[in-house]
Short mmCIF file of C-alpha atoms in Angstrom, two decimals:
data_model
loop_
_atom_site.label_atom_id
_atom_site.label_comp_id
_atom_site.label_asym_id
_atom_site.label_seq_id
_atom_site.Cartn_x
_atom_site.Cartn_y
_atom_site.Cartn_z
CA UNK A 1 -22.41 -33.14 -54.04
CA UNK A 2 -19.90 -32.87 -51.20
CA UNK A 3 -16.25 -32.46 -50.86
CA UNK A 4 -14.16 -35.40 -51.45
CA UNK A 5 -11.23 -33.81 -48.56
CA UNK A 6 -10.67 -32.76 -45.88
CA UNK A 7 -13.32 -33.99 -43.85
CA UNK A 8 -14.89 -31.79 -42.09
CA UNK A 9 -14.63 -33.84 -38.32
CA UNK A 10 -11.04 -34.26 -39.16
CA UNK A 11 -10.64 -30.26 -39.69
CA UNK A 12 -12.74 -29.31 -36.43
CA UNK A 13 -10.69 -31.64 -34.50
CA UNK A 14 -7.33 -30.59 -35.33
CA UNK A 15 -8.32 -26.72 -35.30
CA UNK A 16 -9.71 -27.27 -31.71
CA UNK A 17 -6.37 -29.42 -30.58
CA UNK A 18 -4.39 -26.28 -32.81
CA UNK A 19 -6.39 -23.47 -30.66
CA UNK A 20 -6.02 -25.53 -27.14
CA UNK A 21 -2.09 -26.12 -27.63
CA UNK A 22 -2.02 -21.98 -28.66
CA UNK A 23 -4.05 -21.14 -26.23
CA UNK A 24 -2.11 -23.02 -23.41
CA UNK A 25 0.76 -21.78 -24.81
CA UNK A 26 0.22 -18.51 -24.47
CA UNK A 27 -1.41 -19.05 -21.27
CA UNK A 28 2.14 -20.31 -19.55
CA UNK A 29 4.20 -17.52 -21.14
CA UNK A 30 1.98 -14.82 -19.50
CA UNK A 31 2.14 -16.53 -16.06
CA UNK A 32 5.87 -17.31 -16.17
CA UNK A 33 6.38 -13.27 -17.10
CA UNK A 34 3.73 -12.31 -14.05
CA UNK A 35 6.35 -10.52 -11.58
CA UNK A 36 3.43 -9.47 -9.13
CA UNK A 37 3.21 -11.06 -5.65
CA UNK A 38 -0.73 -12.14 -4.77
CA UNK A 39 -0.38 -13.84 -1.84
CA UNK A 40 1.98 -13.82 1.33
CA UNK A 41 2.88 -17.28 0.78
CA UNK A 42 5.03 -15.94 -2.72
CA UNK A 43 6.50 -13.43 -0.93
CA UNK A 44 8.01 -15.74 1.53
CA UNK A 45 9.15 -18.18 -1.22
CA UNK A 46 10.09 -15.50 -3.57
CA UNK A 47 11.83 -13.27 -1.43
CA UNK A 48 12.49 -15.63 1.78
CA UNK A 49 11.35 -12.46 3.86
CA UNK A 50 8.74 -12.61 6.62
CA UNK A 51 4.83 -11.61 5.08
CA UNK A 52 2.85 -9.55 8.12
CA UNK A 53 -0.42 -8.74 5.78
CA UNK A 54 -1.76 -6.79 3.09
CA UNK A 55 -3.25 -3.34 3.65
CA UNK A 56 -6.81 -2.86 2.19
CA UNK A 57 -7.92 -0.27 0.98
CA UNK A 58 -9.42 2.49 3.03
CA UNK A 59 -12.58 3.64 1.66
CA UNK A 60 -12.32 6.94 0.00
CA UNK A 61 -15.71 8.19 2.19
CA UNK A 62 -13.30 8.79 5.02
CA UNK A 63 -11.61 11.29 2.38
CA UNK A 64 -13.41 15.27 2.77
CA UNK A 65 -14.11 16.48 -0.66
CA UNK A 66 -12.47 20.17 0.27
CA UNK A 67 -10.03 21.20 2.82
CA UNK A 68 -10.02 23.73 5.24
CA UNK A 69 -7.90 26.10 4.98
CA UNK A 70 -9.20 29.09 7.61
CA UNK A 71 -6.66 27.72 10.29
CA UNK A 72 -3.41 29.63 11.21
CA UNK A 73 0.04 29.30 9.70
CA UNK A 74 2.39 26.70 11.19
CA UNK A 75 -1.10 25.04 12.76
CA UNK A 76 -2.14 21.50 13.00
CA UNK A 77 -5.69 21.06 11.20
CA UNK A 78 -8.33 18.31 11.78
CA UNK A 79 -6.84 16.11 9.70
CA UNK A 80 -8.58 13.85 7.29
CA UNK A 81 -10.44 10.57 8.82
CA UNK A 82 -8.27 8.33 6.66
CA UNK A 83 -5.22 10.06 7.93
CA UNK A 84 -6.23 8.44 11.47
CA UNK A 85 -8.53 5.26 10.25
CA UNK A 86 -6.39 3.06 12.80
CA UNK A 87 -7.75 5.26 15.92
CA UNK A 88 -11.43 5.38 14.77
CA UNK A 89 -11.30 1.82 13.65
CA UNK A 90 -8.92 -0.22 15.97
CA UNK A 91 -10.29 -3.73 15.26
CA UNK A 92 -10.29 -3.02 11.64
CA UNK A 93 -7.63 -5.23 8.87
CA UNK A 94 -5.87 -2.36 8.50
CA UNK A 95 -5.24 -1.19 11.62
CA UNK A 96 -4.31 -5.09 12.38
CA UNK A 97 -1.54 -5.55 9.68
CA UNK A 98 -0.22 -2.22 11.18
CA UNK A 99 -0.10 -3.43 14.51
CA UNK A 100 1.69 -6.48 13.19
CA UNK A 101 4.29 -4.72 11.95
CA UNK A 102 5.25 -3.06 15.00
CA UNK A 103 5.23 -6.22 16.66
CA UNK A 104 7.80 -7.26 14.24
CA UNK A 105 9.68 -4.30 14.42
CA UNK A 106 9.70 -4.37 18.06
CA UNK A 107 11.25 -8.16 17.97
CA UNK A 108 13.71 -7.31 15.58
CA UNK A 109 14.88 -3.81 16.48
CA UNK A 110 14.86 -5.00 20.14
CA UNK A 111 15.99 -2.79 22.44
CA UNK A 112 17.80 -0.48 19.92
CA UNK A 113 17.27 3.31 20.90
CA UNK A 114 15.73 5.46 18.23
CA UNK A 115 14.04 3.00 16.23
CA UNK A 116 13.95 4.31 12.57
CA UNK A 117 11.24 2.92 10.14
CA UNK A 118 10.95 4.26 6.31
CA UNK A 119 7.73 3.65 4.60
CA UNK A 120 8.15 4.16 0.80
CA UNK A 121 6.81 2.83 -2.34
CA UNK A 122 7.95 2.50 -6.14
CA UNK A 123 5.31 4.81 -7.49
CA UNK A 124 3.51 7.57 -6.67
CA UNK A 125 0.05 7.50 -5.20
CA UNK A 126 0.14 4.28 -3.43
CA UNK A 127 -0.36 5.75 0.28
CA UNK A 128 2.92 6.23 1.58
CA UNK A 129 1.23 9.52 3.41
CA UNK A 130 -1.45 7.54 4.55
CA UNK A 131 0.01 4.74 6.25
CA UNK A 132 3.15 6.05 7.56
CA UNK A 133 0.28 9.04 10.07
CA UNK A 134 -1.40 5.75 10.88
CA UNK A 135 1.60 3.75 11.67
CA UNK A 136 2.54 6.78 13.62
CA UNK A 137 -0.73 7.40 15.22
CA UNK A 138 -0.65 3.80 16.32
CA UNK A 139 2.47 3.83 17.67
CA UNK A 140 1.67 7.10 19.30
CA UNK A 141 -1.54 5.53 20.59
CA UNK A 142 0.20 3.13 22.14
CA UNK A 143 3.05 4.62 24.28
CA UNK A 144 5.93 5.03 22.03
CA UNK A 145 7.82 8.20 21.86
CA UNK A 146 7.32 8.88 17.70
CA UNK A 147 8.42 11.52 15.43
CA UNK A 148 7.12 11.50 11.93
CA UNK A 149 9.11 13.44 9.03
CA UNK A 150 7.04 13.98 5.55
CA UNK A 151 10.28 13.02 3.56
CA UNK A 152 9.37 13.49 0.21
CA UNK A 153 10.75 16.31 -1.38
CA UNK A 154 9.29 16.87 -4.14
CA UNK A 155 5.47 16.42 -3.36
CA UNK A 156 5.09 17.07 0.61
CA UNK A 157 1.54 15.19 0.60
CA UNK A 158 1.54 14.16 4.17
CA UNK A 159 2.80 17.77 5.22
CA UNK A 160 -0.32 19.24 3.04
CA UNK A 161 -3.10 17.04 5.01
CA UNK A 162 -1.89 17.32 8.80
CA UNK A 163 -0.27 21.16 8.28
CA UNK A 164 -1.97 22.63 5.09
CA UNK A 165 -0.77 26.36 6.33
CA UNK A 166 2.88 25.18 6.79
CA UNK A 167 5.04 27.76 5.48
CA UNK A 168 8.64 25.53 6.19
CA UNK A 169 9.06 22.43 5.32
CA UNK A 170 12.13 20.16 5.52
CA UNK A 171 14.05 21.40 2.60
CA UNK A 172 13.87 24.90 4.39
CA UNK A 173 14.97 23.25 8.07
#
């Protein structure tokens, strides 16, 4: 009328100890193999560097849908709000993380005359344009003498939002 073996408590409880032991198994390989930084606190244990912030996000509504494109060669254009978030929105996160890392630059560099400052990034499309016209705008903003030089050879992103008519670019100069 019923089987003799196994039980059927006895086979629940060992498949449930089975799936917890696989399960935290697998669990502790995938964080041991996570080589992404979440917080600033693993970046200074990690890395033993300083952590001034993370950027947010700026909201793609301060991105224009189309360009315009009606201005003269070699002309500046109005260039797109989140090309300049950190002067329309000086109290904001992002404009504060910024600010942070001039202070820091200012401490370390010290007095050292020109003060040079790369901003890049591993992959494209993580805002390299966009942060290195605000860092610039800020420091602008706030006295220093700055020059800002689209590097990037091989897409000239920055050069395309603040000079969409440019007809040289660096490669050229």
């Amino acid at each position: 009328i019923e089987p003799s073996a196994p039980g059927k408590a006895a086979t629940l409880a060992v498949a449930l100890m089975l799936g917890g032991v696989f399960g935290a198994a697998v669990g502790a390989f995938r964080e041991n193999r996570d080589r992404v930084f979440r917080t600033g606190a693993q970046v200074r244990e990690e890395l033993g560097l300083d952590f001034f912030g993370l950027l947010p996000l700026v909201d793609e509504t301060f991105w224009p849908k189309k360009r315009d494109k009606t201005s003269a060669p070699g002309s500046l254009t109005n260039t797109p709000s989140g090309m300049r978030y950190v002067l329309d929105h000086p109290l904001s996160g992002f404009t504060e993380v910024l600010r942070t890392a001039k202070v820091a630059s200012d401490l370390t560099l010290g007095s050292k005359e020109p003060k040079i400052i790369g901003i890049i990034s591993a992959l494209p499309g993580e805002g390299k344009s966009t942060v290195s016209k605000n860092f610039a705008s800020l420091l602008a903003h706030l006295g220093s003498p700055t020059l800002l030089i689209d590097g990037d050879l091989r897409n000239r992103g920055l050069t395309r939002a603040i000079a969409p008519m440019s007809e040289v670019g660096i490669v050229e100069v």
